[in-house]
PDB file of C-alpha atoms in Angstrom:
ATOM      1  CA  MET A   1      16.760   9.324 -14.377  1.00 71.00           C
ATOM      2  CA  SER A   2      15.028  10.574 -11.263  1.00 91.00           C
ATOM      3  CA  LEU A   3      13.642   8.182  -8.661  1.00 95.00           C
ATOM      4  CA  VAL A   4      10.078   8.392  -7.369  1.00 95.00           C
ATOM      5  CA  LYS A   5       9.250   7.074  -3.906  1.00 96.00           C
ATOM      6  CA  LEU A   6       6.304   4.682  -3.632  1.00 97.00           C
ATOM      7  CA  ALA A   7       4.126   3.491  -0.759  1.00 95.00           C
ATOM      8  CA  ILE A   8       1.876   0.445  -0.574  1.00 94.00           C
ATOM      9  CA  LYS A   9      -1.755   1.416  -1.057  1.00 90.00           C
ATOM     10  CA  GLY A  10      -3.232  -2.060  -0.684  1.00 86.00           C
ATOM     11  CA  ILE A  11      -3.843  -5.449  -2.231  1.00 87.00           C
ATOM     12  CA  SER A  12      -6.943  -6.522  -4.120  1.00 81.00           C
ATOM     13  CA  TYR A  13      -8.040  -9.659  -5.918  1.00 74.00           C
ATOM     14  CA  SER A  14      -7.278  -9.478  -9.625  1.00 65.00           C
ATOM     15  CA  GLN A  15     -10.491  -9.918 -11.604  1.00 60.00           C
ATOM     16  CA  THR A  16      -8.523 -10.363 -14.825  1.00 58.00           C
ATOM     17  CA  GLN A  17      -6.296 -13.250 -13.737  1.00 63.00           C
ATOM     18  CA  ASN A  18      -7.546 -16.164 -11.654  1.00 68.00           C
ATOM     19  CA  GLY A  19      -5.483 -16.836  -8.550  1.00 70.00           C
ATOM     20  CA  ALA A  20      -3.606 -13.550  -8.867  1.00 79.00           C
ATOM     21  CA  TYR A  21      -3.706 -10.365  -6.833  1.00 86.00           C
ATOM     22  CA  ALA A  22      -3.091  -6.739  -7.680  1.00 85.00           C
ATOM     23  CA  LEU A  23      -0.576  -4.928  -5.508  1.00 90.00           C
ATOM     24  CA  ILE A  24      -1.232  -1.189  -5.623  1.00 89.00           C
ATOM     25  CA  LEU A  25       1.739   1.138  -5.109  1.00 94.00           C
ATOM     26  CA  ASN A  26       1.033   4.818  -4.587  1.00 93.00           C
ATOM     27  CA  GLU A  27       3.238   7.713  -5.679  1.00 94.00           C
ATOM     28  CA  VAL A  28       4.191   9.387  -2.369  1.00 94.00           C
ATOM     29  CA  ASP A  29       4.286  12.937  -3.730  1.00 88.00           C
ATOM     30  CA  GLY A  30       1.589  12.529  -6.364  1.00 89.00           C
ATOM     31  CA  GLU A  31      -1.708  10.876  -7.255  1.00 88.00           C
ATOM     32  CA  ARG A  32      -0.611   8.119  -9.615  1.00 91.00           C
ATOM     33  CA  LYS A  33      -0.897   4.448  -8.710  1.00 89.00           C
ATOM     34  CA  LEU A  34       1.251   1.594  -9.980  1.00 90.00           C
ATOM     35  CA  PRO A  35      -0.750  -1.684 -10.151  1.00 87.00           C
ATOM     36  CA  ILE A  36       1.359  -4.846 -10.227  1.00 90.00           C
ATOM     37  CA  VAL A  37      -0.081  -8.337 -10.627  1.00 88.00           C
ATOM     38  CA  ILE A  38       1.437 -10.776  -8.112  1.00 90.00           C
ATOM     39  CA  GLY A  39       0.833 -14.379  -7.079  1.00 88.00           C
ATOM     40  CA  ALA A  40      -1.223 -15.571  -4.125  1.00 87.00           C
ATOM     41  CA  PHE A  41       1.796 -16.609  -2.023  1.00 89.00           C
ATOM     42  CA  GLU A  42       3.522 -13.254  -2.449  1.00 91.00           C
ATOM     43  CA  ALA A  43       0.242 -11.430  -1.730  1.00 90.00           C
ATOM     44  CA  GLN A  44      -0.111 -13.445   1.474  1.00 89.00           C
ATOM     45  CA  SER A  45       3.458 -12.671   2.529  1.00 92.00           C
ATOM     46  CA  ILE A  46       3.014  -8.942   1.885  1.00 93.00           C
ATOM     47  CA  ALA A  47      -0.339  -8.935   3.692  1.00 90.00           C
ATOM     48  CA  ILE A  48       1.196 -10.561   6.768  1.00 89.00           C
ATOM     49  CA  ALA A  49       3.961  -7.946   6.832  1.00 91.00           C
ATOM     50  CA  LEU A  50       1.305  -5.214   6.635  1.00 89.00           C
ATOM     51  CA  GLU A  51      -0.830  -6.830   9.343  1.00 83.00           C
ATOM     52  CA  LYS A  52       1.532  -6.249  12.262  1.00 75.00           C
ATOM     53  CA  GLU A  53      -0.666  -8.153  14.713  1.00 73.00           C
ATOM     54  CA  ILE A  54      -0.589 -11.413  12.742  1.00 77.00           C
ATOM     55  CA  LYS A  55       2.463 -13.435  13.680  1.00 80.00           C
ATOM     56  CA  PRO A  56       2.979 -16.756  11.846  1.00 83.00           C
ATOM     57  CA  PRO A  57       3.882 -19.634  14.179  1.00 84.00           C
ATOM     58  CA  ARG A  58       6.768 -20.479  11.822  1.00 87.00           C
ATOM     59  CA  PRO A  59       8.748 -18.096   9.593  1.00 87.00           C
ATOM     60  CA  LEU A  60       7.599 -17.755   6.007  1.00 88.00           C
ATOM     61  CA  THR A  61      10.192 -17.674   3.230  1.00 92.00           C
ATOM     62  CA  HIS A  62      10.620 -13.901   3.408  1.00 94.00           C
ATOM     63  CA  ASP A  63      10.782 -14.014   7.213  1.00 93.00           C
ATOM     64  CA  LEU A  64      13.498 -16.652   6.933  1.00 95.00           C
ATOM     65  CA  PHE A  65      15.469 -14.415   4.576  1.00 95.00           C
ATOM     66  CA  LYS A  66      15.101 -11.566   7.092  1.00 95.00           C
ATOM     67  CA  ASN A  67      16.347 -13.769   9.946  1.00 95.00           C
ATOM     68  CA  PHE A  68      19.242 -14.963   7.808  1.00 95.00           C
ATOM     69  CA  ALA A  69      20.181 -11.396   6.849  1.00 96.00           C
ATOM     70  CA  ASP A  70      19.993 -10.211  10.463  1.00 95.00           C
ATOM     71  CA  ARG A  71      22.257 -13.049  11.581  1.00 96.00           C
ATOM     72  CA  PHE A  72      24.933 -12.050   9.062  1.00 95.00           C
ATOM     73  CA  ASP A  73      24.501  -8.278   9.432  1.00 95.00           C
ATOM     74  CA  ILE A  74      23.031  -7.750   5.969  1.00 96.00           C
ATOM     75  CA  ILE A  75      20.832  -4.685   5.608  1.00 96.00           C
ATOM     76  CA  VAL A  76      18.316  -4.068   2.846  1.00 96.00           C
ATOM     77  CA  LYS A  77      18.638  -0.341   2.230  1.00 96.00           C
ATOM     78  CA  GLN A  78      16.085   0.111  -0.548  1.00 97.00           C
ATOM     79  CA  VAL A  79      14.204  -1.534  -3.385  1.00 98.00           C
ATOM     80  CA  ILE A  80      14.122  -0.076  -6.893  1.00 97.00           C
ATOM     81  CA  ILE A  81      11.654  -1.122  -9.594  1.00 96.00           C
ATOM     82  CA  HIS A  82      14.035  -0.355 -12.409  1.00 96.00           C
ATOM     83  CA  LYS A  83      12.589  -1.858 -15.588  1.00 93.00           C
ATOM     84  CA  LEU A  84       9.299  -2.657 -17.305  1.00 90.00           C
ATOM     85  CA  VAL A  85       9.439  -5.040 -20.272  1.00 88.00           C
ATOM     86  CA  ASP A  86       6.388  -6.593 -21.933  1.00 83.00           C
ATOM     87  CA  GLY A  87       4.246  -5.842 -18.906  1.00 83.00           C
ATOM     88  CA  VAL A  88       6.710  -7.416 -16.442  1.00 88.00           C
ATOM     89  CA  PHE A  89       8.331  -5.312 -13.721  1.00 93.00           C
ATOM     90  CA  TYR A  90      11.968  -5.951 -12.791  1.00 94.00           C
ATOM     91  CA  SER A  91      13.393  -4.923  -9.430  1.00 96.00           C
ATOM     92  CA  SER A  92      16.677  -4.675  -7.571  1.00 97.00           C
ATOM     93  CA  ILE A  93      17.345  -5.022  -3.860  1.00 97.00           C
ATOM     94  CA  ILE A  94      20.084  -2.713  -2.621  1.00 97.00           C
ATOM     95  CA  CYS A  95      21.878  -4.433   0.271  1.00 97.00           C
ATOM     96  CA  GLU A  96      24.786  -3.476   2.485  1.00 96.00           C
ATOM     97  CA  ARG A  97      27.187  -5.496   4.632  1.00 95.00           C
ATOM     98  CA  ASP A  98      30.357  -4.156   6.254  1.00 93.00           C
ATOM     99  CA  LYS A  99      29.786  -0.883   4.381  1.00 92.00           C
ATOM    100  CA  ILE A 100      29.945  -2.738   1.059  1.00 95.00           C
ATOM    101  CA  GLU A 101      26.885  -2.257  -1.137  1.00 96.00           C
ATOM    102  CA  GLU A 102      25.528  -5.017  -3.335  1.00 96.00           C
ATOM    103  CA  ILE A 103      22.692  -5.034  -5.878  1.00 96.00           C
ATOM    104  CA  ILE A 104      20.588  -8.195  -6.101  1.00 96.00           C
ATOM    105  CA  ASP A 105      18.093  -8.909  -8.874  1.00 96.00           C
ATOM    106  CA  ALA A 106      14.646  -9.967  -7.612  1.00 95.00           C
ATOM    107  CA  ARG A 107      11.032 -10.355  -8.593  1.00 94.00           C
ATOM    108  CA  THR A 108       9.169  -7.210  -7.649  1.00 95.00           C
ATOM    109  CA  SER A 109       6.769  -9.051  -5.327  1.00 94.00           C
ATOM    110  CA  ASP A 110       9.667 -10.649  -3.422  1.00 95.00           C
ATOM    111  CA  ALA A 111      11.553  -7.366  -3.270  1.00 96.00           C
ATOM    112  CA  ILE A 112       8.566  -5.554  -1.790  1.00 96.00           C
ATOM    113  CA  ALA A 113       7.868  -8.340   0.710  1.00 96.00           C
ATOM    114  CA  LEU A 114      11.448  -7.936   1.928  1.00 96.00           C
ATOM    115  CA  ALA A 115      11.338  -4.141   1.890  1.00 97.00           C
ATOM    116  CA  LEU A 116       8.420  -4.273   4.311  1.00 95.00           C
ATOM    117  CA  ARG A 117      10.316  -6.525   6.696  1.00 95.00           C
ATOM    118  CA  PHE A 118      13.389  -4.273   6.646  1.00 96.00           C
ATOM    119  CA  ASN A 119      11.380  -1.022   6.683  1.00 95.00           C
ATOM    120  CA  ALA A 120      13.222  -0.141   3.483  1.00 97.00           C
ATOM    121  CA  PRO A 121      11.877   2.473   1.042  1.00 97.00           C
ATOM    122  CA  ILE A 122      10.532   1.481  -2.380  1.00 97.00           C
ATOM    123  CA  PHE A 123      11.366   3.496  -5.487  1.00 97.00           C
ATOM    124  CA  THR A 124      10.806   3.422  -9.218  1.00 97.00           C
ATOM    125  CA  TYR A 125      12.041   5.597 -12.033  1.00 95.00           C
ATOM    126  CA  LYS A 126       9.919   8.453 -13.288  1.00 93.00           C
ATOM    127  CA  ASN A 127       9.803   7.064 -16.827  1.00 92.00           C
ATOM    128  CA  ILE A 128       8.325   3.773 -15.543  1.00 92.00           C
ATOM    129  CA  LEU A 129       5.654   5.628 -13.581  1.00 92.00           C
ATOM    130  CA  ASP A 130       4.934   7.785 -16.640  1.00 89.00           C
ATOM    131  CA  LYS A 131       4.466   4.607 -18.685  1.00 87.00           C
ATOM    132  CA  ALA A 132       2.558   2.372 -16.260  1.00 87.00           C
ATOM    133  CA  GLY A 133       1.097   4.716 -13.659  1.00 86.00           C
ATOM    134  CA  VAL A 134      -2.656   5.266 -13.576  1.00 83.00           C
ATOM    135  CA  TYR A 135      -5.067   7.624 -11.852  1.00 78.00           C
ATOM    136  CA  LEU A 136      -7.655   5.614  -9.931  1.00 62.00           C
ATOM    137  CA  LYS A 137     -10.958   7.001  -8.709  1.00 55.00           C
ATOM    138  CA  GLY A 138     -13.226   4.924  -6.503  1.00 47.00           C
ATOM    139  CA  ASN A 139     -13.159   1.407  -7.961  1.00 42.00           C
ATOM    140  CA  SER A 140     -12.540   2.546 -11.496  1.00 37.00           C
ATOM    141  CA  MET A 141      -9.783   4.256 -13.431  1.00 36.00           C
ATOM    142  CA  ASP A 142      -9.485   7.323 -15.578  1.00 37.00           C
ATOM    143  CA  PRO A 143     -10.554   6.002 -19.008  1.00 35.00           C
ATOM    144  CA  GLU A 144      -7.582   7.686 -20.633  1.00 38.00           C
ATOM    145  CA  ASN A 145      -5.205   5.607 -18.515  1.00 37.00           C
ATOM    146  CA  ALA A 146      -7.166   2.353 -18.364  1.00 34.00           C
ATOM    147  CA  ASN A 147      -6.203  -0.886 -20.018  1.00 38.00           C
ATOM    148  CA  GLU A 148      -7.493  -4.436 -19.766  1.00 36.00           C
ATOM    149  CA  ASP A 149      -4.647  -5.554 -17.489  1.00 36.00           C
ATOM    150  CA  ASN A 150      -5.851  -3.171 -14.782  1.00 31.00           C
ATOM    151  CA  ASP A 151      -9.551  -4.089 -14.756  1.00 25.00           C
ATOM    152  CA  GLY A 152     -10.904  -4.535 -11.251  1.00 28.00           C
ATOM    153  CA  VAL A 153      -7.967  -2.888  -9.474  1.00 31.00           C
ATOM    154  CA  LEU A 154      -9.159  -1.202  -6.292  1.00 31.00           C
ATOM    155  CA  THR A 155      -7.844   1.893  -4.513  1.00 30.00           C
ATOM    156  CA  THR A 156      -9.243   1.179  -1.069  1.00 32.00           C
ATOM    157  CA  PRO A 157      -6.488  -0.148   1.215  1.00 31.00           C
ATOM    158  CA  GLU A 158      -7.333  -3.726   2.084  1.00 30.00           C
ATOM    159  CA  THR A 159      -5.584  -7.009   2.551  1.00 32.00           C
ATOM    160  CA  PHE A 160      -7.783  -9.242   0.427  1.00 32.00           C
ATOM    161  CA  GLY A 161     -10.787  -7.407  -0.903  1.00 34.00           C
ATOM    162  CA  SER A 162     -13.483  -8.386  -3.349  1.00 34.00           C
ATOM    163  CA  GLU A 163     -16.723 -10.254  -3.289  1.00 34.00           C
ATOM    164  CA  GLU A 164     -15.013 -13.234  -4.909  1.00 36.00           C
ATOM    165  CA  THR A 165     -12.699 -13.705  -1.908  1.00 37.00           C
ATOM    166  CA  THR A 166     -15.208 -13.015   0.871  1.00 38.00           C
ATOM    167  CA  PRO A 167     -15.809 -16.207   2.844  1.00 41.00           C
ATOM    168  CA  LYS A 168     -19.280 -17.589   3.178  1.00 41.00           C
ATOM    169  CA  ASP A 169     -18.943 -17.500   6.978  1.00 55.00           C
ATOM    170  CA  SER A 170     -19.958 -14.115   8.344  1.00 73.00           C
ATOM    171  CA  TYR A 171     -17.962 -12.795  11.275  1.00 81.00           C
ATOM    172  CA  SER A 172     -20.217  -9.829  11.995  1.00 80.00           C
ATOM    173  CA  GLY A 173     -22.336 -11.837  14.449  1.00 83.00           C
ATOM    174  CA  LYS A 174     -19.336 -12.981  16.486  1.00 86.00           C
ATOM    175  CA  SER A 175     -18.190 -11.327  19.703  1.00 88.00           C
ATOM    176  CA  VAL A 176     -14.713  -9.802  19.917  1.00 84.00           C
ATOM    177  CA  GLN A 177     -13.577 -12.646  22.158  1.00 85.00           C
ATOM    178  CA  GLU A 178     -14.863 -15.224  19.675  1.00 85.00           C
ATOM    179  CA  LEU A 179     -13.133 -13.385  16.862  1.00 83.00           C
ATOM    180  CA  TYR A 180      -9.812 -13.426  18.697  1.00 82.00           C
ATOM    181  CA  GLU A 181     -10.177 -17.168  19.217  1.00 84.00           C
ATOM    182  CA  LEU A 182     -10.895 -17.637  15.506  1.00 85.00           C
ATOM    183  CA  LEU A 183      -7.932 -15.374  14.679  1.00 80.00           C
ATOM    184  CA  ASN A 184      -5.558 -17.466  16.780  1.00 80.00           C
ATOM    185  CA  GLU A 185      -6.915 -20.640  15.212  1.00 82.00           C
ATOM    186  CA  ALA A 186      -6.477 -19.263  11.685  1.00 76.00           C
ATOM    187  CA  VAL A 187      -2.889 -18.205  12.412  1.00 73.00           C
ATOM    188  CA  GLN A 188      -2.043 -21.597  13.910  1.00 74.00           C
ATOM    189  CA  ASN A 189      -3.470 -23.235  10.765  1.00 72.00           C
ATOM    190  CA  GLU A 190      -1.457 -20.771   8.667  1.00 66.00           C
ATOM    191  CA  ASP A 191      -4.652 -19.594   6.952  1.00 70.00           C
ATOM    192  CA  TYR A 192      -3.505 -15.985   6.737  1.00 65.00           C
ATOM    193  CA  GLU A 193      -6.146 -14.903   4.254  1.00 66.00           C
ATOM    194  CA  LYS A 194      -8.841 -15.890   6.758  1.00 74.00           C
ATOM    195  CA  ALA A 195      -6.855 -14.326   9.600  1.00 72.00           C
ATOM    196  CA  ALA A 196      -6.675 -11.011   7.761  1.00 70.00           C
ATOM    197  CA  LYS A 197     -10.459 -10.944   7.299  1.00 75.00           C
ATOM    198  CA  ILE A 198     -11.041 -11.722  10.972  1.00 81.00           C
ATOM    199  CA  ARG A 199      -8.544  -9.012  11.936  1.00 74.00           C
ATOM    200  CA  ASP A 200     -10.500  -6.524   9.823  1.00 70.00           C
ATOM    201  CA  GLU A 201     -13.741  -7.482  11.597  1.00 78.00           C
ATOM    202  CA  ILE A 202     -12.092  -7.092  15.003  1.00 80.00           C
ATOM    203  CA  SER A 203     -10.863  -3.650  14.000  1.00 72.00           C
ATOM    204  CA  LYS A 204     -14.388  -2.640  12.994  1.00 76.00           C
ATOM    205  CA  LYS A 205     -15.839  -3.803  16.315  1.00 78.00           C
ATOM    206  CA  GLU A 206     -13.135  -2.155  18.403  1.00 76.00           C
ATOM    207  CA  SER A 207     -13.200   1.148  16.544  1.00 68.00           C
TER     208      SER A 207
END
């Protein structure tokens, strides 16, 4: 079976499952998207890895794994989403130490969070993409590929994006300096969802 390389398109709030997020993976050499429902903690960890300028004051679980692997010369070479059963994706982490390759079973969200930290490529098999891949246009999907599990999945790259997760506090009236102060405060408090929103507002003002 041939492997298909994937890239992270973004993360959006899942409107079909409370407290869950939709991780959108994009076919590198095609137009199909692979939406995967993940938990809030994993979404936060992936978002922090994507937001290079947000540095947690203490290592998160996936950061700790990365530090541990670096200390013992373990390299994550790639992640493969290798199976889809009853709507659940199964993944493997391909590791190497002393030129010996090992395959470790992992939840897909954890595997991707680690792939980001190791700059490792993400793959899936063509038959999985044929089965679960969708064509997304705007904020909706091609009706022929839509199903209820993918309602509300967005294609716009964003860390946490939907009206349901937008804080009541508006940052648009803040100066860049004030925003940086709020960003530092949010990071120190380990409120990374808030930090990501502030970072987005800073980017808008500085662009």
